Coordinates of N, CA and C in Angstrom, one line a residue:
G1 N 0.6 -1.2 0.4 CA -0.2 0.1 -0.3 C 1.1 1.3 0.4
D2 N 2.4 1.3 -0.1 CA 3.2 2.4 0.1 C 3.1 2.6 -1.7
Y3 N 2.5 3.6 -2.0 CA 2.4 3.4 -3.6 C 3.7 5.1 -3.6
A4 N 3.7 5.2 -3.3 CA 4.9 6.4 -3.3 C 6.4 5.5 -3.7
A5 N 6.5 4.6 -2.6 CA 7.7 4.2 -2.3 C 7.6 3.3 -3.7
S6 N 6.4 2.4 -3.9 CA 6.5 1.4 -5.1 C 7.2 2.6 -6.7
L7 N 6.7 3.9 -6.4 CA 7.0 4.3 -8.1 C 8.5 4.5 -7.4
D8 N 8.8 5.3 -6.2 CA 10.8 5.4 -6.3 C 11.5 4.0 -6.8
A9 N 10.9 3.0 -6.4 CA 11.5 1.7 -6.8 C 11.9 1.3 -7.9
L10 N 10.5 2.5 -9.0 CA 10.2 2.1 -9.7 C 11.1 3.1 -11.1
A11 N 11.2 3.7 -10.2 CA 12.2 5.1 -11.0 C 13.6 4.6 -10.8
A12 N 14.1 4.1 -9.6 CA 15.2 3.7 -9.7 C 16.1 2.8 -11.2
L13 N 15.0 2.3 -11.4 CA 15.2 1.4 -12.4 C 15.1 2.3 -14.1
D14 N 15.2 2.6 -13.9 CA 15.4 4.0 -15.2 C 17.0 5.0 -14.8
D15 N 17.5 4.5 -13.8 CA 19.0 5.1 -13.6 C 20.1 4.7 -14.4
P16 N 21.0 5.1 -15.3 CA 21.5 4.3 -16.1 C 22.4 3.4 -14.5
A17 N 22.9 4.0 -14.0 CA 23.6 2.6 -12.7 C 22.8 1.7 -12.4
A18 N 21.9 1.5 -12.9 CA 20.5 -0.1 -12.8 C 21.2 -1.0 -13.4
G19 N 21.8 -0.1 -14.7 CA 22.5 -1.3 -15.8 C 20.7 -1.0 -17.4
E20 N 21.0 -1.7 -18.3 CA 20.0 -1.8 -19.3 C 18.8 -2.4 -19.3
L21 N 17.5 -2.3 -19.2 CA 16.5 -3.0 -18.7 C 16.0 -3.1 -20.5
S22 N 15.8 -4.9 -20.4 CA 14.9 -5.5 -21.4 C 14.1 -5.1 -22.1
A23 N 13.3 -5.5 -23.1 CA 11.8 -5.1 -23.6 C 11.3 -5.9 -22.4
R24 N 11.2 -6.7 -22.2 CA 10.6 -7.6 -21.3 C 10.9 -7.2 -19.7
Q25 N 11.5 -6.6 -19.5 CA 11.4 -6.0 -18.5 C 10.9 -4.7 -18.3
R26 N 11.4 -4.2 -19.1 CA 10.1 -2.2 -19.3 C 8.8 -2.5 -19.1
A27 N 8.1 -3.9 -19.9 CA 6.6 -3.9 -20.6 C 6.4 -4.2 -18.4
R28 N 7.1 -5.2 -17.9 CA 6.3 -5.3 -16.8 C 6.3 -3.9 -15.9
A29 N 7.6 -3.3 -15.6 CA 7.9 -2.4 -15.2 C 6.3 -1.5 -15.1
A30 N 6.3 -1.0 -16.7 CA 4.9 -0.1 -17.0 C 3.6 -0.7 -17.1
N31 N 3.3 -1.9 -16.6 CA 2.1 -2.6 -16.3 C 2.4 -2.2 -14.5
I32 N 3.3 -2.4 -13.9 CA 3.1 -2.5 -12.3 C 2.9 -0.7 -12.0
R33 N 3.7 0.2 -12.9 CA 3.2 1.4 -12.8 C 1.5 1.8 -13.0
G34 N 1.1 1.5 -14.1 CA 0.0 1.5 -14.4 C -1.1 1.2 -13.6
D35 N -0.8 -0.2 -12.6 CA -1.7 0.0 -11.8 C -1.2 1.1 -10.5
V36 N -0.3 1.0 -10.3 CA -0.2 2.2 -9.0 C -0.9 3.5 -9.3
F37 N -0.9 3.8 -10.5 CA -1.5 5.2 -10.8 C -3.5 5.0 -11.1
A38 N -3.6 3.4 -11.4 CA -4.6 3.1 -11.3 C -4.7 3.1 -10.0
Y39 N -4.1 2.6 -9.1 CA -4.6 2.2 -7.5 C -4.5 3.9 -6.6
T40 N -4.4 5.4 -7.3 CA -3.9 6.4 -7.5 C -4.5 7.7 -7.8
D41 N -5.7 7.1 -8.6 CA -6.4 7.8 -9.4 C -5.8 9.1 -9.8
R42 N -5.2 8.1 -10.5 CA -4.1 8.6 -11.7 C -3.9 8.0 -13.3
D43 N -5.5 7.8 -13.3 CA -6.2 7.5 -14.5 C -5.4 7.9 -15.9
P44 N -4.8 8.9 -16.2 CA -4.6 9.3 -17.5 C -3.0 8.8 -17.7
D45 N -2.2 8.7 -16.4 CA -0.9 8.1 -16.5 C -1.2 7.1 -16.1
A46 N -1.5 6.1 -15.6 CA -1.8 4.6 -16.0 C -2.2 4.7 -17.4
E47 N -3.1 4.7 -17.8 CA -3.2 4.4 -19.3 C -2.0 4.7 -20.0
L48 N -1.3 6.1 -19.5 CA -0.2 5.6 -20.7 C 0.9 4.9 -20.5
E49 N 1.0 4.6 -19.1 CA 1.9 3.1 -18.8 C 1.4 1.6 -19.1
Y50 N -0.2 1.4 -19.6 CA -0.8 0.6 -19.4 C -0.3 -0.1 -21.8
R51 N -0.3 1.3 -21.9 CA -0.7 1.3 -23.5 C 1.7 1.7 -23.5
R52 N 2.2 2.0 -22.6 CA 3.5 1.3 -23.0 C 4.0 0.3 -23.3
A53 N 2.9 -0.7 -22.3 CA 3.5 -2.0 -22.2 C 2.9 -2.2 -23.5
L54 N 1.9 -2.3 -23.6 CA 1.9 -3.4 -25.7 C 2.4 -2.5 -26.5
E55 N 2.9 -0.9 -26.2 CA 4.2 -1.3 -27.3 C 5.5 -1.6 -27.5
L56 N 5.7 -2.3 -26.1 CA 7.2 -2.5 -26.1 C 7.1 -4.6 -26.6
L57 N 5.8 -4.7 -26.2 CA 5.8 -6.6 -26.3 C 6.6 -6.7 -27.8
P58 N 6.3 -5.7 -28.5 CA 7.1 -6.8 -30.0 C 8.3 -6.4 -29.9
D59 N 8.9 -5.8 -29.5 CA 10.2 -5.9 -29.3 C 11.1 -7.2 -28.1
A60 N 10.2 -7.6 -27.3 CA 10.7 -8.7 -26.1 C 10.6 -9.7 -26.8
R61 N 11.6 -10.0 -26.6 CA 12.0 -11.8 -26.7 C 11.2 -12.8 -25.6
L62 N 10.4 -12.8 -25.4 CA 9.4 -13.7 -25.4 C 8.5 -15.2 -25.5
S63 N 8.3 -15.5 -24.8 CA 7.8 -17.2 -24.8 C 6.1 -16.8 -24.8
R64 N 5.6 -17.5 -25.7 CA 4.2 -16.9 -26.4 C 2.9 -17.1 -24.6
E65 N 3.4 -17.6 -23.3 CA 2.8 -17.6 -22.5 C 3.1 -16.0 -22.0
E66 N 4.2 -15.7 -21.2 CA 5.0 -14.9 -20.9 C 4.1 -13.1 -21.7
H67 N 4.1 -13.4 -23.6 CA 3.4 -12.4 -24.3 C 2.0 -12.4 -23.9
A68 N 1.0 -13.5 -23.2 CA 0.2 -13.1 -22.9 C -0.5 -12.9 -21.6
V69 N 0.4 -13.0 -20.6 CA 0.8 -12.5 -19.4 C 0.7 -11.2 -19.1
I70 N 1.7 -10.6 -20.0 CA 1.5 -9.3 -19.5 C 1.1 -8.2 -20.8
E71 N 0.4 -9.1 -21.9 CA -0.8 -8.7 -23.0 C -2.3 -8.2 -22.3
G72 N -2.2 -9.6 -21.2 CA -3.3 -9.4 -21.1 C -3.6 -8.6 -19.7
R73 N -2.4 -8.7 -18.9 CA -2.8 -7.4 -18.0 C -2.7 -6.4 -18.0
A74 N -1.8 -5.8 -19.2 CA -2.2 -4.4 -20.1 C -3.9 -4.5 -20.6
L75 N -4.2 -4.9 -21.3 CA -5.7 -5.0 -21.5 C -6.5 -4.9 -20.9
G76 N -6.3 -5.6 -19.5 CA -7.2 -5.5 -18.1 C -6.9 -4.7 -17.5
G77 N -5.7 -3.7 -17.5 CA -5.8 -2.5 -17.1 C -6.3 -1.6 -17.2
L78 N -6.1 -1.7 -18.7 CA -6.9 -0.4 -19.5 C -8.8 -0.8 -19.8
A79 N -9.1 -2.1 -19.2 CA -10.7 -2.0 -19.5 C -10.7 -1.6 -18.1
A80 N -10.2 -2.5 -17.1 CA -10.8 -1.6 -15.8 C -10.6 0.2 -15.7
L81 N -10.3 0.9 -16.1 CA -9.8 2.0 -16.5 C -11.1 2.6 -16.8
H82 N -11.8 2.2 -18.1 CA -13.5 2.0 -18.7 C -13.9 2.2 -17.4
H83 N -14.3 0.9 -17.3 CA -14.9 0.3 -16.2 C -15.2 1.3 -15.0
F84 N -14.0 1.8 -14.3 CA -14.6 3.1 -13.1 C -15.2 4.2 -14.1
A85 N -14.6 4.3 -15.6 CA -15.3 6.0 -15.7 C -16.9 5.5 -16.6
G86 N -16.9 4.4 -15.7 CA -18.5 4.4 -16.7 C -18.8 3.7 -18.1
E87 N -17.6 3.4 -18.9 CA -17.6 3.0 -20.0 C -17.5 1.7 -20.2
H88 N -18.8 1.3 -19.7 CA -19.0 -0.6 -19.6 C -18.2 -0.7 -21.5
R89 N -19.3 -0.4 -22.2 CA -19.2 -1.5 -23.4 C -17.8 -1.4 -23.8
A90 N -16.9 0.0 -23.3 CA -15.4 0.1 -23.9 C -14.6 -1.7 -23.0
A91 N -14.9 -1.1 -21.6 CA -14.8 -2.1 -20.5 C -15.0 -3.7 -21.4
Q92 N -15.8 -3.7 -21.4 CA -17.0 -5.2 -21.7 C -15.5 -6.3 -22.8
A93 N -15.6 -4.9 -24.3 CA -15.1 -5.1 -25.3 C -13.5 -5.7 -25.2
L94 N -13.1 -5.4 -23.9 CA -11.5 -5.1 -23.6 C -11.1 -6.0 -22.9
F95 N -11.8 -6.2 -22.1 CA -12.3 -8.0 -21.0 C -12.1 -9.3 -22.0
A96 N -13.4 -8.7 -22.7 CA -13.7 -10.6 -23.5 C -12.6 -10.6 -24.6
Q97 N -11.7 -9.2 -24.6 CA -10.4 -9.4 -25.1 C -8.9 -10.2 -24.6
V98 N -9.5 -10.0 -23.2 CA -8.7 -11.2 -22.5 C -8.9 -11.9 -22.9
V99 N -9.9 -12.9 -22.5 CA -10.3 -13.8 -22.3 C -10.3 -14.5 -23.5
A100 N -10.6 -14.2 -24.7 CA -10.4 -14.5 -25.6 C -8.4 -14.8 -26.2
L101 N -8.2 -14.1 -25.7 CA -6.0 -13.7 -25.5 C -6.0 -15.2 -24.4
L102 N -6.3 -15.5 -23.3 CA -6.0 -16.0 -22.3 C -6.5 -17.6 -22.4
V103 N -7.5 -18.1 -22.7 CA -8.2 -19.2 -22.8 C -7.3 -20.1 -23.9
P104 N -6.9 -19.9 -25.3 CA -6.0 -20.7 -26.1 C -5.2 -21.3 -25.2
I105 N -4.2 -20.7 -24.5 CA -2.7 -20.4 -24.1 C -3.3 -21.1 -22.9
F106 N -3.9 -20.9 -21.9 CA -3.5 -21.2 -20.3 C -4.9 -21.9 -20.6
G107 N -5.7 -22.0 -21.1 CA -7.4 -22.9 -21.0 C -7.6 -22.1 -19.3
E108 N -8.8 -23.1 -19.1 CA -10.2 -22.0 -18.2 C -9.7 -22.3 -17.1
Y109 N -9.0 -23.2 -16.6 CA -8.4 -23.1 -15.4 C -7.5 -21.8 -14.9
H110 N -7.1 -21.5 -15.5 CA -5.6 -21.1 -14.9 C -6.4 -19.3 -14.0
P111 N -5.6 -18.9 -13.2 CA -6.2 -18.1 -12.0 C -6.6 -16.7 -12.8
D112 N -5.9 -16.6 -13.9 CA -6.2 -15.0 -15.1 C -6.8 -15.0 -15.8
T113 N -7.5 -16.3 -16.3 CA -8.5 -16.6 -16.9 C -9.5 -16.2 -16.1
I114 N -9.9 -17.0 -15.2 CA -10.7 -17.0 -13.7 C -11.2 -15.4 -13.7
W115 N -9.8 -14.6 -13.4 CA -9.6 -13.2 -12.8 C -11.0 -12.6 -14.0
A116 N -10.5 -12.7 -15.5 CA -10.6 -12.3 -16.7 C -12.1 -12.7 -16.8
R117 N -12.8 -13.9 -16.4 CA -13.7 -13.7 -16.2 C -15.0 -13.6 -16.0
T118 N -14.4 -13.3 -14.6 CA -15.4 -12.9 -13.2 C -15.1 -10.9 -13.5
S119 N -14.6 -10.6 -14.2 CA -14.3 -9.0 -14.4 C -15.0 -8.8 -15.8
L120 N -14.9 -9.6 -16.5 CA -15.8 -9.7 -18.0 C -17.7 -9.8 -17.4
G121 N -17.6 -10.1 -16.9 CA -18.9 -10.0 -15.8 C -19.7 -8.7 -15.2
S122 N -18.6 -8.6 -14.5 CA -18.6 -8.1 -13.7 C -19.1 -6.2 -14.8
V123 N -18.5 -6.3 -16.0 CA -18.8 -4.7 -16.8 C -19.8 -5.7 -17.2
A124 N -20.3 -6.6 -17.3 CA -21.6 -6.8 -18.6 C -22.9 -6.7 -17.4
Y125 N -22.6 -7.0 -16.0 CA -23.3 -6.2 -15.4 C -23.8 -4.4 -14.9
A126 N -22.8 -4.3 -15.2 CA -22.6 -2.7 -14.4 C -23.3 -2.0 -16.2
G127 N -23.3 -2.8 -17.1 CA -23.5 -1.9 -18.1 C -25.0 -2.2 -18.8
G128 N -25.4 -3.6 -18.0 CA -26.9 -4.1 -18.4 C -27.2 -5.2 -19.3
D129 N -26.0 -6.2 -19.2 CA -26.1 -7.2 -20.1 C -26.2 -8.6 -19.0
N130 N -27.3 -8.7 -18.7 CA -27.3 -10.1 -17.6 C -27.2 -10.9 -17.8
D131 N -26.8 -11.3 -19.2 CA -26.8 -13.0 -19.9 C -25.8 -13.2 -19.6
L132 N -25.1 -11.8 -20.1 CA -23.3 -11.8 -20.4 C -22.9 -12.0 -18.6
A133 N -23.6 -11.6 -17.8 CA -23.2 -11.3 -16.9 C -23.0 -12.7 -15.7
R134 N -24.4 -13.4 -15.8 CA -24.5 -14.7 -15.5 C -23.8 -15.4 -16.5
A135 N -23.3 -15.7 -17.8 CA -22.5 -17.0 -18.6 C -21.4 -16.7 -17.6
S136 N -21.1 -15.2 -17.5 CA -19.0 -15.4 -16.8 C -19.4 -16.0 -15.8
W137 N -19.9 -15.3 -15.1 CA -20.1 -15.7 -13.6 C -20.0 -17.1 -13.2
E138 N -21.2 -17.8 -13.8 CA -21.2 -19.4 -13.3 C -20.0 -19.9 -14.3
Q139 N -19.4 -19.3 -15.3 CA -18.0 -20.5 -15.9 C -17.2 -20.3 -14.7
A140 N -17.3 -18.9 -13.8 CA -15.9 -18.6 -13.5 C -16.1 -19.4 -12.2
L141 N -17.2 -19.4 -11.8 CA -17.7 -19.9 -10.1 C -17.6 -21.7 -10.4
Q142 N -18.0 -22.4 -11.8 CA -17.6 -23.2 -11.6 C -15.9 -24.2 -11.6
T143 N -15.2 -22.8 -12.5 CA -13.8 -22.9 -12.8 C -13.0 -23.1 -11.3
A144 N -13.6 -21.6 -10.4 CA -12.5 -21.4 -9.2 C -13.1 -22.1 -8.3
K145 N -14.1 -22.9 -8.1 CA -14.6 -24.1 -7.2 C -13.6 -25.4 -7.0
R146 N -12.9 -25.5 -8.5 CA -11.9 -26.3 -8.9 C -10.4 -25.9 -8.8
V147 N -10.5 -25.1 -9.2 CA -9.0 -24.5 -8.9 C -8.7 -23.6 -7.2
L148 N -9.6 -23.0 -6.6 CA -9.5 -22.9 -5.7 C -9.8 -22.8 -4.5
S149 N -11.0 -23.9 -4.4 CA -11.2 -24.6 -3.2 C -12.7 -23.4 -3.2
E150 N -14.1 -24.7 -2.7 CA -15.1 -24.5 -2.3 C -15.3 -23.5 -1.4
D151 N -14.2 -23.6 -0.5 CA -14.5 -22.2 0.7 C -13.7 -20.7 0.7
N152 N -13.1 -20.4 -0.7 CA -12.5 -19.6 -1.5 C -13.1 -18.1 -1.2
P153 N -12.5 -17.5 -1.3 CA -13.5 -15.7 -0.7 C -13.5 -16.1 -2.0
E154 N -13.1 -15.7 -3.2 CA -13.7 -15.3 -4.3 C -14.7 -16.1 -4.8
V155 N -15.0 -17.8 -4.3 CA -16.0 -18.4 -4.8 C -17.2 -17.9 -4.2
G156 N -16.6 -17.3 -2.7 CA -18.0 -16.5 -1.9 C -18.7 -15.2 -3.3
T157 N -17.3 -14.7 -3.0 CA -18.1 -13.8 -4.2 C -18.6 -13.8 -5.2
L158 N -18.0 -14.8 -6.1 CA -19.1 -15.0 -7.6 C -20.2 -15.8 -6.9
K159 N -20.7 -16.1 -6.1 CA -22.1 -16.7 -5.4 C -22.8 -15.4 -5.6
N160 N -22.3 -14.8 -4.5 CA -23.3 -13.6 -4.3 C -23.3 -12.9 -5.1
N161 N -22.5 -12.5 -6.2 CA -23.1 -11.9 -7.6 C -24.0 -12.7 -8.3
L162 N -23.8 -14.0 -8.2 CA -24.8 -14.5 -8.9 C -26.6 -14.6 -8.3
G163 N -26.3 -14.9 -7.0 CA -27.7 -14.6 -6.4 C -28.0 -13.5 -6.4
R164 N -27.3 -12.5 -6.2 CA -28.1 -11.3 -6.3 C -29.0 -10.8 -7.3
L165 N -27.7 -10.9 -8.8 CA -28.5 -11.3 -10.1 C -29.8 -11.8 -10.2
L166 N -30.2 -13.1 -9.7 CA -31.3 -13.9 -9.5 C -32.3 -12.8 -8.9
L167 N -31.4 -12.7 -7.5 CA -32.6 -11.6 -6.9 C -33.2 -10.5 -7.6
E168 N -32.6 -10.4 -9.0 CA -33.3 -8.7 -9.5 C -33.9 -9.6 -10.3
E169 N -33.9 -10.2 -10.5 CA -34.7 -11.4 -11.5 C -35.6 -11.6 -11.0
G170 N -35.9 -11.7 -10.1 CA -37.3 -12.7 -9.4 C -36.9 -13.9 -9.2
R171 N -36.4 -14.5 -9.5 CA -35.9 -15.7 -9.2 C -35.1 -16.3 -8.1
Y172 N -36.1 -15.8 -6.7 CA -36.1 -16.0 -5.4 C -35.6 -17.5 -4.8
D173 N -36.1 -18.5 -5.4 CA -35.9 -20.0 -5.0 C -34.4 -20.3 -5.4
E174 N -33.9 -19.8 -6.2 CA -32.4 -20.3 -6.8 C -31.8 -19.1 -6.2
A175 N -32.2 -17.8 -6.2 CA -31.1 -16.7 -5.2 C -30.8 -17.5 -4.0
E176 N -31.9 -17.7 -3.3 CA -31.8 -17.8 -1.6 C -30.1 -18.9 -1.5
P177 N -30.6 -19.9 -1.6 CA -29.3 -20.6 -1.2 C -27.8 -20.5 -2.1
M178 N -27.8 -19.6 -2.9 CA -26.4 -18.8 -3.5 C -26.5 -18.0 -2.8
L179 N -27.5 -17.1 -2.3 CA -27.0 -16.3 -0.9 C -26.7 -16.3 0.2
R180 N -27.2 -17.6 0.6 CA -27.0 -17.9 1.8 C -25.5 -18.6 1.9
D181 N -24.8 -19.2 0.7 CA -24.0 -19.9 1.1 C -22.7 -18.9 0.7
A182 N -22.9 -17.4 0.1 CA -21.9 -16.4 -0.3 C -21.8 -15.9 1.4
A183 N -23.7 -15.7 1.7 CA -22.8 -15.1 3.5 C -22.4 -15.6 4.5
A184 N -22.8 -16.9 4.7 CA -21.7 -17.8 5.3 C -19.8 -18.2 4.8
L185 N -19.7 -18.1 3.7 CA -18.5 -18.4 3.1 C -17.5 -16.9 3.4
L186 N -18.3 -15.9 3.1 CA -17.6 -15.2 3.4 C -17.3 -14.6 4.6
A187 N -18.2 -14.7 5.8 CA -18.4 -14.4 6.8 C -17.0 -15.5 7.2
A188 N -17.1 -16.6 7.2 CA -16.4 -17.3 8.0 C -14.9 -16.9 7.2
C189 N -14.2 -16.4 6.0 CA -13.5 -16.1 5.5 C -12.5 -14.7 6.1
F190 N -13.7 -13.6 6.3 CA -13.2 -12.6 6.7 C -13.0 -12.5 8.0
S191 N -13.4 -13.3 8.4 CA -14.1 -13.2 10.0 C -13.1 -13.6 11.5
L192 N -12.3 -12.4 12.8 CA -12.4 -13.1 13.1 C -12.3 -14.3 14.9
P193 N -11.7 -14.6 15.3 CA -12.3 -15.7 16.3 C -13.5 -15.0 17.6
G194 N -14.5 -15.7 17.5 CA -15.6 -15.2 17.7 C -16.5 -14.1 16.9
G195 N -16.1 -14.3 15.7 CA -17.3 -14.3 14.5 C -17.2 -12.5 14.7
V196 N -16.5 -11.7 15.0 CA -16.3 -10.0 14.6 C -15.4 -10.3 13.0
L197 N -16.4 -9.2 12.1 CA -15.7 -9.2 11.2 C -14.7 -8.1 10.4
R198 N -14.1 -8.7 10.5 CA -12.9 -7.7 9.8 C -13.6 -6.8 9.5
A199 N -12.9 -5.3 9.3 CA -13.3 -3.8 8.9 C -12.8 -4.5 6.6

């Protein structure tokens, strides 16, 4: 959470005394800078860094997998910026691009794919596309339960999202067990001894 220190550490990489960085290292650093700027509400700077990461990729000598990780992270960062700006269609298109990039390389069960599908569902929901939101969250939930385990907080969040969507659609019999599971799981994951929830 010490973003100023993070930026100082990244700036040190630009010091000639640190040695010449490869395109791979510069692309990774750009994505990290983008994240720090996004977390500190410096969205224009974040966008520049994510775009810089993408521009560096053609010159980087990377495996197919590493290229996909860096590209997916940059595109996901841009998608999140659009989402938080209320530009849900643009965010949805970018997250769909991330899913299409990751699935052929890593498959459905990679944590990055689960994150991308979950994010796609969230921006679809925010943009009013409930069908895509449901499909994305359902697929992410099935894979998350296998990869992360049934009692992982991500599973609880996905159950909560789906339960809420079902509730809004008036499908109460389906929504109630989903929301009860989510509440119990999230309370167990985020509580201290004695049942006191963490702030």
